[in-house]
């Protein structure tokens, strides 16, 4: 059933745990309910903002409009051949529940994305990625509803125009006009694993598993969860939104000049002309890893993550992140940008 609440807190709808009110909060379970809301949308306070589980959001002030949230659930097999299985998944399914389903059903592709907070709807907007895998490698088709016309529109993977932490749904002309309702993902039935990134192999070895042929999906999932737990705080214990910043991509020329100053700088090559530099490393270099400002801190194990030490206001988070941007720019001449959406 559609749930409509007025003047209610968004504390449970953002993983930073910021207690801000919204004028209206609507949650729906089905496409029919969503359609009804959209047809009658003039009844509700504006602007309308659709959110997932709020793992990438910072509400900086009381929200004067309507927050919409999908509770469309369900994981259904819609196609299968000798090598692949395609699943249609509701936008409100927790991303990690889908990963767990895939691991249990021997479907390859999502295991490196274990334990990422958030919902399926947001996964395709944000192009979530970790440990050498991005969700864009799995997406076949995205079903959306237009907020303007209440019509259904499908987007192929190519139309989603995926890039690092980017998609067409973040384009200013598209953003806010479409609501993701279902996603079709294609997984492999063949034993195809990605173990090259950073600590995966050493984690598997520490779990007494070093023969690639023996490695199961379940072991990879366990290894990824163990790596993440070492570095990333659980939002239920310490409010946070995962990586606060996107890793900046710099030109080859800029990269070479940085490398001559910082020979041990980590980096990921994108192509011949562009290199990604970890923002967490830069924040550590400016001496802010583990430091706090008021009720907000840079996480001690991963400097890309800002944490609410308890009772932080959005303003405190904003002050700290803007300070970090300034200091990183002063030292490295690189402007870093938040990955988190500030509303
Ligand atoms: N590093 C430091 N100090 C730090 C953090 C990182 O020196 O405090 C260095 C690491 O030693 C490593 C490099 O920076 O050489 C990269 O670090 P890490 O592997 O931890 O990954 P990241 O670039 O900081 C990205 C994603 C994460 C994802 C990891 C693993 C972004 C914005 N973040 O972080 O995603 O889990 O890679 O693949 O791309 C998220 O989006 O919320 C998220 C957690």
Tab-separated table of C-alpha atoms and ligand atoms in Angstrom:
chain	number	residue	atom	x	y	z
A	1	UNK	CA	0.000	0.000	0.000
A	2	UNK	CA	1.171	3.538	-0.689
A	3	UNK	CA	2.363	5.197	2.503
A	4	UNK	CA	2.145	8.995	2.750
A	5	UNK	CA	3.583	10.883	5.711
A	6	UNK	CA	3.702	14.621	6.245
A	7	UNK	CA	6.341	16.563	8.227
A	8	UNK	CA	8.360	13.492	9.032
A	9	UNK	CA	12.085	12.928	9.702
A	10	UNK	CA	14.464	11.650	7.028
A	11	UNK	CA	16.867	10.197	9.627
A	12	UNK	CA	16.163	6.641	8.471
A	13	UNK	CA	16.461	7.693	4.811
A	14	UNK	CA	20.108	8.805	4.814
A	15	UNK	CA	23.021	6.688	5.988
A	16	UNK	CA	24.745	9.743	7.488
A	17	UNK	CA	21.897	9.607	10.024
A	18	UNK	CA	21.156	13.337	9.736
A	19	UNK	CA	17.875	14.235	11.386
A	20	UNK	CA	16.189	16.597	8.904
A	21	UNK	CA	12.456	16.819	8.222
A	22	UNK	CA	10.648	16.621	4.884
A	23	UNK	CA	7.265	18.141	4.128
A	24	UNK	CA	6.093	14.875	2.593
A	25	UNK	CA	7.393	11.313	2.240
A	26	UNK	CA	5.685	8.813	-0.063
A	27	UNK	CA	6.579	5.138	-0.398
A	28	UNK	CA	5.024	2.815	-2.969
A	29	UNK	CA	5.172	-0.933	-3.632
A	30	UNK	CA	3.992	-1.313	-7.232
A	31	UNK	CA	4.058	0.343	-10.637
A	32	UNK	CA	0.308	0.998	-10.386
A	33	UNK	CA	0.788	2.858	-7.123
A	34	UNK	CA	3.640	4.895	-8.620
A	35	UNK	CA	1.513	5.733	-11.658
A	36	UNK	CA	-1.294	6.919	-9.422
A	37	UNK	CA	1.083	9.149	-7.439
A	38	UNK	CA	2.516	10.631	-10.637
A	39	UNK	CA	-0.899	11.302	-12.161
A	40	UNK	CA	-1.949	13.124	-9.009
A	41	UNK	CA	1.429	14.711	-8.357
A	42	UNK	CA	0.066	18.268	-8.207
A	43	UNK	CA	-1.524	17.300	-4.872
A	44	UNK	CA	1.884	16.941	-3.235
A	45	UNK	CA	4.456	19.544	-2.160
A	46	UNK	CA	7.175	20.229	-4.730
A	47	UNK	CA	9.898	19.646	-5.730
A	48	UNK	CA	9.646	15.865	-5.872
A	49	UNK	CA	12.869	13.979	-5.209
A	50	UNK	CA	13.183	10.235	-5.590
A	51	UNK	CA	15.649	8.553	-3.236
A	52	UNK	CA	16.998	5.041	-2.703
A	53	UNK	CA	18.295	4.062	0.709
A	54	UNK	CA	20.109	7.391	1.061
A	55	UNK	CA	23.596	5.895	1.054
A	56	UNK	CA	24.818	8.635	-1.237
A	57	UNK	CA	22.879	11.635	0.021
A	58	UNK	CA	23.414	14.530	2.372
A	59	UNK	CA	20.334	16.555	3.258
A	60	UNK	CA	21.744	19.990	4.041
A	61	UNK	CA	18.422	21.576	5.082
A	62	UNK	CA	14.788	20.682	5.736
A	63	UNK	CA	13.240	19.375	2.516
A	64	UNK	CA	10.317	21.529	1.415
A	65	UNK	CA	8.902	19.128	-1.180
A	66	UNK	CA	8.082	15.427	-1.462
A	67	UNK	CA	10.526	12.561	-1.080
A	68	UNK	CA	9.534	9.451	-3.042
A	69	UNK	CA	10.888	6.020	-2.208
A	70	UNK	CA	10.375	2.744	-4.063
A	71	UNK	CA	9.567	-0.482	-2.282
A	72	UNK	CA	9.200	-2.400	-5.552
A	73	UNK	CA	10.713	-5.798	-4.766
A	74	UNK	CA	11.238	-9.075	-6.610
A	75	UNK	CA	14.007	-10.947	-8.399
A	76	UNK	CA	12.740	-12.902	-11.405
A	77	UNK	CA	14.566	-14.902	-14.055
A	78	UNK	CA	13.447	-13.681	-17.486
A	79	UNK	CA	15.960	-15.324	-19.829
A	80	UNK	CA	18.565	-18.074	-19.833
A	81	UNK	CA	20.958	-19.605	-22.375
A	82	UNK	CA	23.934	-21.923	-22.033
A	83	UNK	CA	26.150	-19.188	-20.683
A	84	UNK	CA	23.998	-16.478	-19.115
A	85	UNK	CA	20.951	-15.760	-16.998
A	86	UNK	CA	19.031	-12.482	-17.082
A	87	UNK	CA	17.200	-11.363	-13.955
A	88	UNK	CA	14.553	-8.636	-13.703
A	89	UNK	CA	14.916	-6.928	-10.341
A	90	UNK	CA	12.703	-4.371	-8.578
A	91	UNK	CA	14.303	-0.979	-7.915
A	92	UNK	CA	13.623	-1.272	-4.186
A	93	UNK	CA	15.577	-4.533	-3.748
A	94	UNK	CA	18.669	-4.036	-1.604
A	95	UNK	CA	21.697	-4.325	-3.868
A	96	UNK	CA	23.408	-6.742	-1.515
A	97	UNK	CA	20.341	-9.004	-1.394
A	98	UNK	CA	20.697	-9.329	-5.162
A	99	UNK	CA	24.413	-10.160	-4.824
A	100	UNK	CA	23.595	-12.763	-2.199
A	101	UNK	CA	20.889	-14.263	-4.476
A	102	UNK	CA	23.434	-14.484	-7.339
A	103	UNK	CA	26.041	-16.159	-5.155
A	104	UNK	CA	23.475	-18.692	-3.871
A	105	UNK	CA	22.352	-19.428	-7.443
A	106	UNK	CA	25.879	-19.716	-8.940
A	107	UNK	CA	25.536	-16.610	-11.107
A	108	UNK	CA	28.856	-14.855	-11.766
A	109	UNK	CA	29.408	-11.108	-12.095
A	110	UNK	CA	28.147	-9.316	-8.988
A	111	UNK	CA	30.293	-10.971	-6.286
A	112	UNK	CA	32.962	-8.226	-6.188
A	113	UNK	CA	30.158	-5.743	-5.489
A	114	UNK	CA	29.244	-7.524	-2.244
A	115	UNK	CA	28.146	-5.484	0.745
A	116	UNK	CA	27.736	-2.179	-1.110
A	117	UNK	CA	24.939	-0.310	0.629
A	118	UNK	CA	22.020	0.998	-1.410
A	119	UNK	CA	19.254	-0.274	-3.645
A	120	UNK	CA	19.012	-1.609	-7.180
A	121	UNK	CA	17.464	1.634	-8.488
A	122	UNK	CA	20.462	3.674	-7.409
A	123	UNK	CA	22.989	1.069	-8.588
A	124	UNK	CA	22.258	1.892	-12.232
A	125	UNK	CA	22.241	5.652	-11.751
A	126	UNK	CA	25.495	5.742	-9.818
A	127	UNK	CA	27.217	2.922	-11.727
A	128	UNK	CA	28.380	1.470	-8.430
A	129	UNK	CA	31.794	-0.112	-8.605
A	130	UNK	CA	34.360	-1.839	-6.455
A	131	UNK	CA	37.331	-4.189	-6.746
A	132	UNK	CA	37.639	-3.990	-10.514
A	133	UNK	CA	33.933	-4.410	-11.380
A	134	UNK	CA	31.247	-1.857	-12.253
A	135	UNK	CA	27.528	-2.541	-12.385
A	136	UNK	CA	27.476	-1.245	-15.991
A	137	UNK	CA	29.090	-4.579	-16.974
A	138	UNK	CA	25.914	-6.363	-15.844
A	139	UNK	CA	23.084	-3.996	-16.835
A	140	UNK	CA	21.087	-4.996	-19.932
A	141	UNK	CA	18.082	-2.706	-19.702
A	142	UNK	CA	16.628	-0.169	-17.278
A	143	UNK	CA	12.909	0.479	-16.972
A	144	UNK	CA	11.945	3.991	-15.867
A	145	UNK	CA	8.811	6.072	-15.370
A	146	UNK	CA	8.813	9.660	-16.482
A	147	UNK	CA	7.979	12.066	-13.681
A	148	UNK	CA	6.701	14.497	-16.296
A	149	UNK	CA	4.412	12.214	-18.333
A	150	UNK	CA	3.989	9.107	-16.130
A	151	UNK	CA	4.991	7.023	-19.201
A	152	UNK	CA	7.324	4.026	-19.193
A	153	UNK	CA	10.670	4.330	-20.956
A	154	UNK	CA	13.338	1.655	-21.415
A	155	UNK	CA	17.065	2.360	-21.660
A	156	UNK	CA	19.561	-0.084	-23.140
A	157	UNK	CA	23.003	-0.368	-21.624
A	158	UNK	CA	24.419	1.803	-24.437
A	159	UNK	CA	21.751	4.454	-23.844
A	160	UNK	CA	22.733	4.581	-20.165
A	161	UNK	CA	26.056	6.040	-21.364
A	162	UNK	CA	28.073	4.629	-18.494
A	163	UNK	CA	31.355	6.034	-17.190
A	164	UNK	CA	33.179	5.947	-13.864
A	165	UNK	CA	30.468	6.635	-11.242
A	166	UNK	CA	28.430	8.189	-14.027
A	167	UNK	CA	25.417	7.523	-16.266
A	168	UNK	CA	22.874	9.354	-18.410
A	169	UNK	CA	20.647	9.501	-15.315
A	170	UNK	CA	23.082	12.003	-13.764
A	171	UNK	CA	22.940	14.257	-16.789
A	172	UNK	CA	21.299	17.563	-15.717
A	173	UNK	CA	18.683	17.266	-18.487
A	174	UNK	CA	17.641	13.757	-17.413
A	175	UNK	CA	18.225	13.879	-13.677
A	176	UNK	CA	15.018	14.253	-11.710
A	177	UNK	CA	12.840	13.400	-14.730
A	178	UNK	CA	12.909	9.598	-14.587
A	179	UNK	CA	12.351	7.091	-11.812
A	180	UNK	CA	14.003	3.689	-12.110
A	181	UNK	CA	11.422	0.948	-11.536
A	182	UNK	CA	13.030	-2.312	-12.725
A	183	UNK	CA	16.489	-3.341	-13.915
A	184	UNK	CA	17.426	-6.326	-16.090
A	185	UNK	CA	20.903	-7.604	-15.254
A	186	UNK	CA	22.729	-10.372	-17.086
A	187	UNK	CA	25.001	-12.730	-15.156
A	188	UNK	CA	27.332	-15.480	-16.304
A	189	UNK	CA	26.876	-19.178	-15.639
A	190	UNK	CA	30.555	-19.711	-16.474
A	191	UNK	CA	33.322	-19.534	-13.872
A	192	UNK	CA	34.550	-15.983	-14.628
A	193	UNK	CA	36.068	-14.129	-11.721
A	194	UNK	CA	37.931	-10.834	-11.267
A	195	UNK	CA	40.637	-11.198	-8.645
A	196	UNK	CA	43.262	-8.709	-9.815
A	197	UNK	CA	42.238	-5.756	-7.700
A	198	UNK	CA	44.315	-4.866	-4.637
A	199	UNK	CA	43.779	-7.072	-1.665
A	200	UNK	CA	41.459	-9.788	-3.058
A	201	UNK	CA	44.128	-12.400	-3.724
A	202	UNK	CA	45.924	-11.869	-0.415
A	203	UNK	CA	42.607	-11.982	1.433
A	204	UNK	CA	41.737	-15.284	-0.291
A	205	UNK	CA	45.173	-16.650	0.591
A	206	UNK	CA	44.667	-15.712	4.214
A	207	UNK	CA	41.462	-17.771	3.978
A	208	UNK	CA	43.580	-20.722	2.738
A	209	UNK	CA	42.312	-20.455	-0.791
A	210	UNK	CA	44.861	-19.797	-3.528
A	211	UNK	CA	43.920	-22.106	-6.418
A	212	UNK	CA	41.831	-19.983	-8.818
A	213	UNK	CA	39.923	-23.042	-10.083
A	214	UNK	CA	38.839	-23.849	-6.537
A	215	UNK	CA	37.583	-20.363	-5.807
A	216	UNK	CA	33.842	-20.255	-5.369
A	217	UNK	CA	31.493	-17.294	-5.540
A	218	UNK	CA	30.810	-17.693	-1.884
A	219	UNK	CA	34.548	-17.441	-1.024
A	220	UNK	CA	34.929	-14.301	-3.129
A	221	UNK	CA	31.919	-12.773	-1.424
A	222	UNK	CA	33.391	-13.605	1.977
A	223	UNK	CA	36.767	-12.123	0.967
A	224	UNK	CA	35.205	-8.879	-0.327
A	225	UNK	CA	33.082	-8.506	2.801
A	226	UNK	CA	36.178	-9.029	4.966
A	227	UNK	CA	38.168	-6.396	2.999
A	228	UNK	CA	35.320	-3.877	3.150
A	229	UNK	CA	34.785	-4.448	6.865
A	230	UNK	CA	38.443	-3.650	7.533
A	231	UNK	CA	38.210	-0.271	5.806
A	232	UNK	CA	34.622	0.896	5.618
A	233	UNK	CA	32.525	1.688	8.679
A	234	UNK	CA	29.053	0.163	8.984
A	235	UNK	CA	26.510	3.016	8.591
A	236	UNK	CA	24.387	1.386	11.320
A	237	UNK	CA	27.218	2.011	13.765
A	238	UNK	CA	28.810	5.200	12.390
A	239	UNK	CA	26.837	7.376	9.982
A	240	UNK	CA	28.603	7.678	6.618
A	241	UNK	CA	27.914	7.605	2.893
A	242	UNK	CA	30.801	5.427	1.700
A	243	UNK	CA	33.268	7.303	-0.473
A	244	UNK	CA	32.510	10.969	0.027
A	245	UNK	CA	34.563	12.040	-2.998
A	246	UNK	CA	34.991	10.714	-6.514
A	247	UNK	CA	38.562	9.815	-7.465
A	248	UNK	CA	39.717	12.572	-9.834
A	249	UNK	CA	40.870	11.749	-13.353
A	250	UNK	CA	43.895	13.796	-14.467
A	251	UNK	CA	45.806	14.243	-17.727
A	252	UNK	CA	48.962	12.269	-18.464
A	253	UNK	CA	50.967	15.488	-18.128
A	254	UNK	CA	49.552	16.267	-14.686
A	255	UNK	CA	50.069	12.647	-13.625
A	256	UNK	CA	53.759	12.716	-14.675
A	257	UNK	CA	54.377	15.941	-12.806
A	258	UNK	CA	52.735	14.544	-9.646
A	259	UNK	CA	54.623	11.267	-9.974
A	260	UNK	CA	57.955	13.077	-10.073
A	261	UNK	CA	57.038	14.745	-6.774
A	262	UNK	CA	55.391	11.685	-5.182
A	263	UNK	CA	57.001	8.541	-6.633
A	264	UNK	CA	54.918	6.208	-4.444
A	265	UNK	CA	51.566	7.778	-5.450
A	266	UNK	CA	48.991	5.070	-6.251
A	267	UNK	CA	47.089	5.476	-9.534
A	268	UNK	CA	44.854	3.655	-12.033
A	269	UNK	CA	45.368	4.196	-15.717
A	270	UNK	CA	42.153	4.837	-17.653
A	271	UNK	CA	43.734	5.129	-21.119
A	272	UNK	CA	46.830	6.620	-22.794
A	273	UNK	CA	45.813	10.142	-21.864
A	274	UNK	CA	44.084	9.849	-18.497
A	275	UNK	CA	44.932	8.518	-15.046
A	276	UNK	CA	42.751	8.192	-11.926
A	277	UNK	CA	44.350	9.306	-8.639
A	278	UNK	CA	42.847	8.022	-5.354
A	279	UNK	CA	41.385	10.976	-3.457
A	280	UNK	CA	41.739	8.972	-0.215
A	281	UNK	CA	45.501	8.928	-0.692
A	282	UNK	CA	45.580	12.714	-1.233
A	283	UNK	CA	43.504	13.333	1.900
A	284	UNK	CA	45.876	11.097	3.839
A	285	UNK	CA	48.841	13.067	2.432
A	286	UNK	CA	47.411	16.365	3.685
A	287	UNK	CA	47.391	14.798	7.146
A	288	UNK	CA	43.638	14.504	7.639
A	289	UNK	CA	43.156	10.738	7.860
A	290	UNK	CA	41.587	9.994	11.255
A	291	UNK	CA	41.221	13.676	12.194
A	292	UNK	CA	37.952	15.268	13.252
A	293	UNK	CA	36.278	18.664	13.084
A	294	UNK	CA	33.404	18.976	15.542
A	295	UNK	CA	31.195	15.907	15.251
A	296	UNK	CA	32.554	14.841	11.875
A	297	UNK	CA	35.742	12.934	11.110
A	298	UNK	CA	37.790	11.537	8.270
A	299	UNK	CA	37.671	7.780	8.821
A	300	UNK	CA	40.871	6.395	10.330
A	301	UNK	CA	41.045	3.402	7.958
A	302	UNK	CA	39.871	5.003	4.691
A	303	UNK	CA	40.320	8.732	4.167
A	304	UNK	CA	37.714	8.853	1.385
A	305	UNK	CA	34.993	8.288	3.970
A	306	UNK	CA	33.606	11.025	6.229
A	307	UNK	CA	31.851	9.842	9.378
A	308	UNK	CA	29.231	11.251	11.715
A	309	UNK	CA	30.711	10.780	15.180
A	310	UNK	CA	27.233	11.276	16.629
A	311	UNK	CA	24.781	14.143	16.350
A	312	UNK	CA	26.602	15.842	13.452
A	313	UNK	CA	24.725	18.472	11.509
A	314	UNK	CA	24.843	18.572	7.728
A	315	UNK	CA	26.573	21.938	8.055
A	316	UNK	CA	29.475	20.335	9.939
A	317	UNK	CA	29.905	17.750	7.181
A	318	UNK	CA	29.816	20.499	4.565
A	319	UNK	CA	32.429	22.549	6.430
A	320	UNK	CA	34.794	19.595	6.643
A	321	UNK	CA	34.406	18.482	3.037
A	322	UNK	CA	34.914	22.007	1.704
A	323	UNK	CA	38.013	22.375	3.866
A	324	UNK	CA	39.400	19.093	2.485
A	325	UNK	CA	38.761	20.207	-1.116
A	326	UNK	CA	40.666	23.429	-0.426
A	327	UNK	CA	43.631	21.696	1.222
A	328	UNK	CA	43.895	19.025	-1.494
A	329	UNK	CA	43.840	21.713	-4.164
A	330	UNK	CA	46.555	23.703	-2.354
A	331	UNK	CA	48.862	20.689	-2.133
A	332	UNK	CA	48.182	18.854	-5.404
A	333	UNK	CA	46.555	21.422	-7.703
A	334	UNK	CA	43.629	19.021	-8.185
A	335	UNK	CA	40.024	19.850	-7.393
A	336	UNK	CA	38.183	16.867	-5.933
A	337	UNK	CA	34.387	16.636	-6.087
A	338	UNK	CA	31.891	14.995	-3.748
A	339	UNK	CA	30.378	11.735	-4.930
A	340	UNK	CA	27.626	12.300	-2.390
A	341	UNK	CA	24.634	14.320	-3.617
A	342	UNK	CA	24.127	17.358	-1.454
A	343	UNK	CA	20.445	18.277	-1.385
B	1	LIG	N1	44.508	5.079	-0.092
B	1	LIG	C1	45.318	5.703	0.818
B	1	LIG	N2	44.759	6.189	1.957
B	1	LIG	C2	43.444	6.077	2.216
B	1	LIG	C3	42.601	5.459	1.281
B	1	LIG	C4	43.151	4.955	0.124
B	1	LIG	O1	46.530	5.822	0.613
B	1	LIG	O2	43.039	6.535	3.290
B	1	LIG	C5	45.110	4.463	-1.284
B	1	LIG	C6	45.126	2.944	-1.136
B	1	LIG	O3	46.243	2.488	-0.479
B	1	LIG	C7	45.099	2.478	-2.575
B	1	LIG	C8	44.270	3.550	-3.263
B	1	LIG	O4	44.320	4.705	-2.426
B	1	LIG	O5	46.387	2.481	-3.118
B	1	LIG	C9	42.846	3.129	-3.514
B	1	LIG	O6	42.212	2.796	-2.290
B	1	LIG	P1	40.974	1.777	-2.190
B	1	LIG	O7	41.302	0.508	-2.885
B	1	LIG	O8	40.565	1.716	-0.778
B	1	LIG	O9	39.859	2.420	-3.084
B	1	LIG	P2	39.347	3.914	-3.281
B	1	LIG	O10	39.818	4.411	-4.594
B	1	LIG	O11	39.656	4.738	-2.085
B	1	LIG	C10	37.230	3.072	-4.593
B	1	LIG	C11	35.728	3.264	-4.523
B	1	LIG	C12	35.145	2.465	-3.373
B	1	LIG	C13	35.480	0.994	-3.580
B	1	LIG	C14	37.008	0.852	-3.648
B	1	LIG	C15	37.451	-0.549	-3.934
B	1	LIG	C16	35.349	5.476	-5.472
B	1	LIG	C17	34.879	6.879	-5.230
B	1	LIG	N3	35.399	4.663	-4.401
B	1	LIG	O12	37.757	3.652	-3.382
B	1	LIG	O13	33.740	2.615	-3.412
B	1	LIG	O14	34.971	0.201	-2.532
B	1	LIG	O15	37.521	1.699	-4.714
B	1	LIG	O16	37.232	-0.865	-5.259
B	1	LIG	O17	35.646	5.131	-6.600
B	1	LIG	C18	31.930	3.890	-2.523
B	1	LIG	O18	31.738	4.289	-3.667
B	1	LIG	O19	31.219	4.265	-1.551
B	1	LIG	C19	33.050	2.994	-2.272
B	1	LIG	C20	33.358	2.600	-1.058
